[in-house]
Amino acid sequence: MARVNLLLLMAVIATALYLVHTQYLSRQLYTELDRVQQDARRLETERDRLQVEKRAQATPLRVERLAKEQLQMRTTSPAITQYVRPDGSVIPAVAPVAPTPAATTAKPAAKPVAKPATAARAAR
């Protein structure tokens, strides 16, 4: 009988030690899970902050200002637009206007002739 009691006592001690070891591992895993969840919340907060910053950086006015200042870009106009054909030749968007001899010696425009007062009354 003493042997059976001793064997049962050893079994109880072994299961108690196993239970303590299992609880220790469970606590370690719980603390690691909590740490990982905190990191996930921190990363999500940082992601949201970066999304807001990205939207603030991509406003059309800011992009246009940076294009003008840093890249020396300018808005298009027919005067500076050129079209390139598949063979590589360039076509200006607006044909250059050559000054005509009459334009250099142009006379002032004639003044419009006023209607007589009687004709204006008859038109009413």
Backbone as JSON, one array per atom type, in Angstrom:
{
  "sequence": "MARVNLLLLMAVIATALYLVHTQYLSRQLYTELDRVQQDARRLETERDRLQVEKRAQATPLRVERLAKEQLQMRTTSPAITQYVRPDGSVIPAVAPVAPTPAATTAKPAAKPVAKPATAARAAR",
  "N": [[0.8, -1.17, 0.0], [1.96, 1.22, 0.68], [3.69, 1.64, -1.36], [1.96, 2.18, -3.49], [0.79, 4.52, -2.58], [3.05, 6.15, -2.57], [3.65, 6.12, -5.31], [1.36, 7.38, -6.34], [1.66, 9.86, -5.09], [3.97, 10.77, -6.38], [2.96, 10.96, -8.99], [1.06, 13.01, -8.68], [2.75, 15.15, -7.98], [4.27, 15.33, -10.34], [2.28, 16.01, -12.24], [1.51, 18.46, -11.16], [3.87, 19.97, -11.47], [3.97, 19.95, -14.27], [1.63, 21.38, -14.8], [2.31, 23.91, -13.73], [4.42, 24.56, -15.43], [3.04, 24.7, -17.9], [1.26, 26.83, -17.39], [3.14, 28.86, -17.11], [4.23, 28.98, -19.74], [1.88, 29.73, -21.04], [1.44, 32.3, -19.97], [3.7, 33.59, -20.97], [3.18, 33.48, -23.75], [0.83, 35.0, -23.79], [1.74, 37.54, -22.97], [3.45, 38.08, -25.11], [1.6, 38.12, -27.21], [0.08, 40.37, -26.45], [2.05, 42.34, -26.7], [2.55, 42.23, -29.45], [0.03, 43.0, -30.42], [-0.03, 45.65, -29.49], [2.05, 46.69, -31.04], [0.86, 46.38, -33.54], [-1.31, 48.15, -33.33], [0.14, 50.54, -33.06], [1.48, 50.62, -35.53], [-0.73, 50.8, -37.24], [-1.77, 53.27, -36.5], [0.36, 54.89, -37.3], [0.29, 54.37, -40.03], [-2.19, 55.51, -40.72], [-1.58, 58.18, -40.14], [0.43, 58.65, -42.02], [-1.06, 58.34, -44.36], [-2.75, 60.56, -44.23], [-0.81, 62.55, -44.37], [0.19, 62.01, -46.9], [-2.03, 62.64, -48.51], [-2.11, 65.35, -47.98], [0.26, 66.19, -49.12], [-0.18, 65.77, -51.8], [-1.82, 67.69, -52.97], [-3.36, 69.54, -55.63], [-2.5, 72.23, -55.98], [-0.06, 72.32, -54.6], [1.43, 70.44, -56.03], [1.52, 71.69, -58.52], [2.92, 74.03, -57.85], [5.42, 72.96, -57.04], [6.18, 71.8, -59.46], [6.56, 74.06, -61.03], [8.55, 75.49, -59.58], [10.71, 73.67, -58.83], [11.06, 71.9, -60.99], [11.06, 73.53, -63.14], [8.88, 73.78, -64.87], [6.19, 74.78, -67.06], [2.91, 76.08, -67.81], [0.96, 74.84, -70.54], [0.59, 76.34, -73.75], [-0.73, 77.41, -76.89], [1.31, 78.74, -78.18], [3.71, 77.63, -77.34], [3.48, 74.95, -77.78], [4.32, 71.97, -79.45], [3.95, 69.58, -82.0], [4.84, 66.24, -82.62], [5.59, 64.28, -85.33], [5.26, 60.8, -86.42], [7.53, 60.27, -87.96], [9.42, 61.87, -86.85], [9.55, 64.56, -87.41], [8.82, 67.96, -86.51], [5.94, 69.8, -85.76], [4.72, 73.0, -85.38], [2.2, 74.15, -83.12], [0.81, 76.52, -83.53], [0.89, 78.39, -86.35], [3.65, 80.4, -87.24], [3.27, 83.89, -87.44], [3.93, 85.93, -90.04], [5.19, 89.19, -90.4], [3.39, 91.5, -92.32], [3.94, 93.75, -95.07], [2.01, 95.74, -95.18], [1.06, 95.81, -92.63], [3.02, 97.04, -91.19], [2.93, 99.63, -92.02], [0.43, 100.51, -91.32], [-2.67, 102.27, -91.42], [-4.51, 104.4, -89.21], [-7.57, 103.15, -87.9], [-10.73, 103.79, -89.41], [-13.13, 106.09, -88.17], [-16.35, 105.25, -86.9], [-19.3, 106.24, -88.6], [-21.66, 108.48, -87.41], [-25.2, 108.18, -87.06], [-27.67, 110.3, -88.4], [-29.79, 112.27, -86.3], [-32.5, 112.26, -86.96], [-32.8, 109.9, -88.41], [-32.28, 108.04, -86.47], [-34.48, 108.35, -84.79], [-36.51, 107.52, -86.44], [-35.94, 104.87, -86.71], [-36.75, 103.82, -84.35]],
  "CA": [[0.0, 0.0, 0.0], [2.85, 2.37, 0.77], [4.23, 1.86, -2.71], [0.91, 2.78, -4.29], [0.68, 5.9, -2.12], [4.25, 6.84, -3.06], [3.48, 6.26, -6.75], [0.34, 8.4, -6.54], [2.25, 11.14, -4.71], [4.88, 11.15, -7.49], [2.12, 11.35, -10.13], [0.49, 14.31, -8.35], [3.84, 16.14, -8.07], [4.61, 15.47, -11.76], [1.21, 16.79, -12.9], [1.57, 19.82, -10.64], [4.98, 20.63, -12.16], [3.56, 20.14, -15.66], [0.65, 22.45, -14.79], [3.03, 25.15, -13.51], [5.16, 24.83, -16.67], [2.05, 25.08, -18.9], [0.81, 28.17, -17.06], [4.25, 29.76, -17.41], [4.24, 29.15, -21.19], [0.67, 30.47, -21.4], [1.69, 33.71, -19.64], [4.67, 34.12, -21.94], [2.48, 33.68, -25.02], [-0.12, 36.11, -23.64], [2.48, 38.81, -22.99], [3.91, 38.32, -26.49], [0.42, 38.51, -27.97], [-0.22, 41.75, -26.09], [3.09, 43.17, -27.3], [2.32, 42.26, -30.9], [-1.17, 43.81, -30.65], [0.37, 47.05, -29.31], [2.81, 47.06, -32.25], [-0.09, 46.5, -34.64], [-2.03, 49.43, -33.15], [1.08, 51.62, -33.34], [1.68, 50.65, -36.98], [-1.97, 51.27, -37.87], [-1.83, 54.71, -36.26], [1.36, 55.51, -38.17], [-0.21, 54.26, -41.41], [-3.21, 56.54, -40.88], [-0.9, 59.48, -40.16], [1.1, 58.77, -43.31], [-2.09, 58.52, -45.38], [-3.16, 61.96, -44.15], [0.31, 63.33, -44.88], [0.25, 61.78, -48.35], [-3.09, 63.44, -49.12], [-1.74, 66.77, -47.86], [1.36, 66.45, -50.05], [-0.6, 65.58, -53.19], [-2.83, 68.65, -53.41], [-3.02, 70.05, -56.95], [-1.75, 73.49, -55.91], [1.31, 72.03, -54.19], [2.1, 69.78, -57.15], [1.78, 72.71, -59.55], [3.99, 74.92, -57.36], [6.68, 72.23, -57.12], [6.53, 71.64, -60.87], [7.08, 75.33, -61.53], [9.77, 75.92, -58.89], [11.82, 72.72, -58.83], [11.25, 71.27, -62.3], [11.06, 74.6, -64.14], [7.83, 73.5, -65.85], [5.25, 75.88, -67.26], [1.64, 75.61, -68.38], [0.99, 74.81, -72.0], [-0.16, 77.32, -74.54], [-0.49, 77.11, -78.3], [2.56, 79.36, -78.64], [4.88, 76.8, -77.01], [3.17, 73.56, -78.05], [4.81, 71.42, -80.71], [3.5, 68.22, -82.24], [5.89, 65.45, -83.26], [5.06, 63.24, -86.21], [5.96, 59.52, -86.23], [8.84, 60.26, -88.61], [10.33, 62.69, -86.06], [9.49, 65.98, -87.73], [8.08, 68.73, -85.53], [4.96, 70.73, -86.32], [4.26, 73.92, -84.34], [0.74, 74.17, -82.95], [0.34, 77.76, -84.12], [1.82, 78.8, -87.4], [4.19, 81.74, -86.96], [2.68, 84.96, -88.23], [4.97, 86.79, -90.63], [4.69, 90.57, -90.53], [3.11, 91.92, -93.7], [4.36, 95.13, -95.27], [0.89, 96.65, -94.91], [0.89, 95.89, -91.18], [4.0, 97.97, -90.63], [2.52, 101.0, -92.37], [-1.03, 100.53, -91.21], [-3.3, 103.54, -91.14], [-5.47, 104.26, -88.12], [-8.9, 102.71, -88.33], [-11.68, 104.88, -89.64], [-14.12, 106.23, -87.12], [-17.69, 104.96, -87.42], [-20.1, 107.42, -88.91], [-22.86, 108.55, -86.57], [-26.45, 108.36, -87.8], [-28.36, 111.57, -88.07], [-30.77, 112.16, -85.23], [-33.81, 111.93, -87.53], [-32.8, 108.48, -88.8], [-32.3, 107.26, -85.23], [-35.84, 108.41, -84.29], [-37.35, 106.73, -87.34], [-35.65, 103.45, -86.49], [-37.45, 103.37, -83.13]],
  "C": [[0.87, 1.26, 0.0], [3.43, 2.69, -0.6], [3.2, 2.55, -3.59], [0.75, 4.25, -3.89], [1.87, 6.72, -2.62], [4.15, 7.09, -4.56], [2.45, 7.34, -7.06], [0.86, 9.79, -6.17], [3.18, 11.64, -5.8], [4.07, 11.61, -8.71], [1.51, 12.73, -9.89], [1.55, 15.4, -8.47], [4.2, 16.38, -9.53], [3.54, 16.28, -12.49], [1.19, 18.22, -12.41], [2.69, 20.6, -11.32], [4.64, 20.9, -13.62], [2.55, 21.28, -15.76], [1.33, 23.81, -14.6], [3.78, 25.54, -14.79], [4.2, 25.31, -17.77], [1.53, 26.49, -18.64], [1.9, 29.21, -17.36], [4.33, 30.04, -18.92], [3.03, 29.96, -21.65], [0.85, 31.96, -21.12], [2.68, 34.33, -20.62], [4.0, 34.41, -23.28], [1.5, 34.84, -24.94], [0.6, 37.45, -23.67], [3.01, 39.1, -24.39], [2.75, 38.73, -27.39], [0.05, 39.96, -27.69], [0.78, 42.71, -26.72], [2.89, 43.31, -28.81], [1.08, 43.09, -31.23], [-0.86, 45.3, -30.46], [1.15, 47.53, -30.53], [1.87, 47.25, -33.44], [-0.89, 47.79, -34.54], [-1.13, 50.61, -33.48], [1.3, 51.76, -34.85], [0.44, 51.16, -37.71], [-2.12, 52.78, -37.7], [-0.84, 55.44, -37.16], [0.92, 55.47, -39.63], [-1.27, 55.33, -41.68], [-2.58, 57.93, -40.97], [-0.21, 59.7, -41.51], [0.1, 58.96, -44.46], [-2.55, 59.99, -45.4], [-2.05, 62.85, -44.72], [0.44, 63.2, -46.4], [-0.81, 62.62, -49.07], [-2.75, 64.93, -49.06], [-0.65, 67.13, -48.86], [0.91, 66.43, -51.51], [-1.69, 66.56, -53.63], [-2.41, 69.25, -54.76], [-2.2, 71.34, -56.92], [-0.3, 73.24, -55.54], [2.08, 71.37, -55.33], [2.45, 70.79, -58.23], [2.92, 73.64, -59.13], [5.36, 74.23, -57.44], [7.13, 72.04, -58.57], [7.12, 72.93, -61.43], [8.43, 75.68, -60.9], [10.93, 74.95, -59.09], [12.11, 72.15, -60.21], [11.27, 72.26, -63.44], [10.04, 74.32, -65.24], [6.93, 74.72, -65.97], [3.99, 75.31, -67.9], [1.71, 75.68, -69.89], [0.18, 75.93, -72.59], [0.13, 77.0, -75.99], [0.84, 77.7, -78.8], [3.77, 78.48, -78.37], [4.65, 75.32, -77.28], [3.72, 73.15, -79.41], [4.34, 69.97, -80.81], [4.58, 67.48, -83.0], [5.22, 64.35, -84.07], [5.82, 61.93, -85.96], [7.34, 59.48, -86.89], [9.85, 61.15, -87.89], [10.28, 64.16, -86.39], [8.55, 66.69, -86.75], [7.18, 69.72, -86.24], [4.58, 71.69, -85.2], [2.74, 73.94, -84.29], [0.14, 75.4, -83.6], [1.37, 78.17, -85.15], [2.36, 80.19, -87.08], [3.6, 82.75, -87.93], [3.8, 85.85, -88.72], [4.41, 88.19, -90.75], [4.52, 90.92, -92.0], [3.55, 93.36, -93.87], [3.25, 96.11, -94.95], [0.72, 96.83, -93.4], [1.87, 96.88, -90.58], [3.63, 99.41, -90.93], [1.01, 101.13, -92.3], [-1.52, 101.91, -90.84], [-4.24, 103.36, -89.97], [-6.84, 103.9, -88.67], [-9.83, 103.9, -88.46], [-12.7, 104.89, -88.53], [-15.48, 105.91, -87.71], [-18.48, 106.26, -87.58], [-21.37, 107.37, -88.07], [-24.08, 108.78, -87.44], [-27.02, 109.73, -87.46], [-29.46, 111.31, -87.06], [-32.15, 111.78, -85.79], [-33.87, 110.46, -87.9], [-32.88, 107.6, -87.56], [-33.73, 107.23, -84.67], [-36.76, 107.55, -85.17], [-37.14, 105.24, -87.12], [-36.37, 102.93, -85.26], [-38.82, 103.05, -83.46]]
}
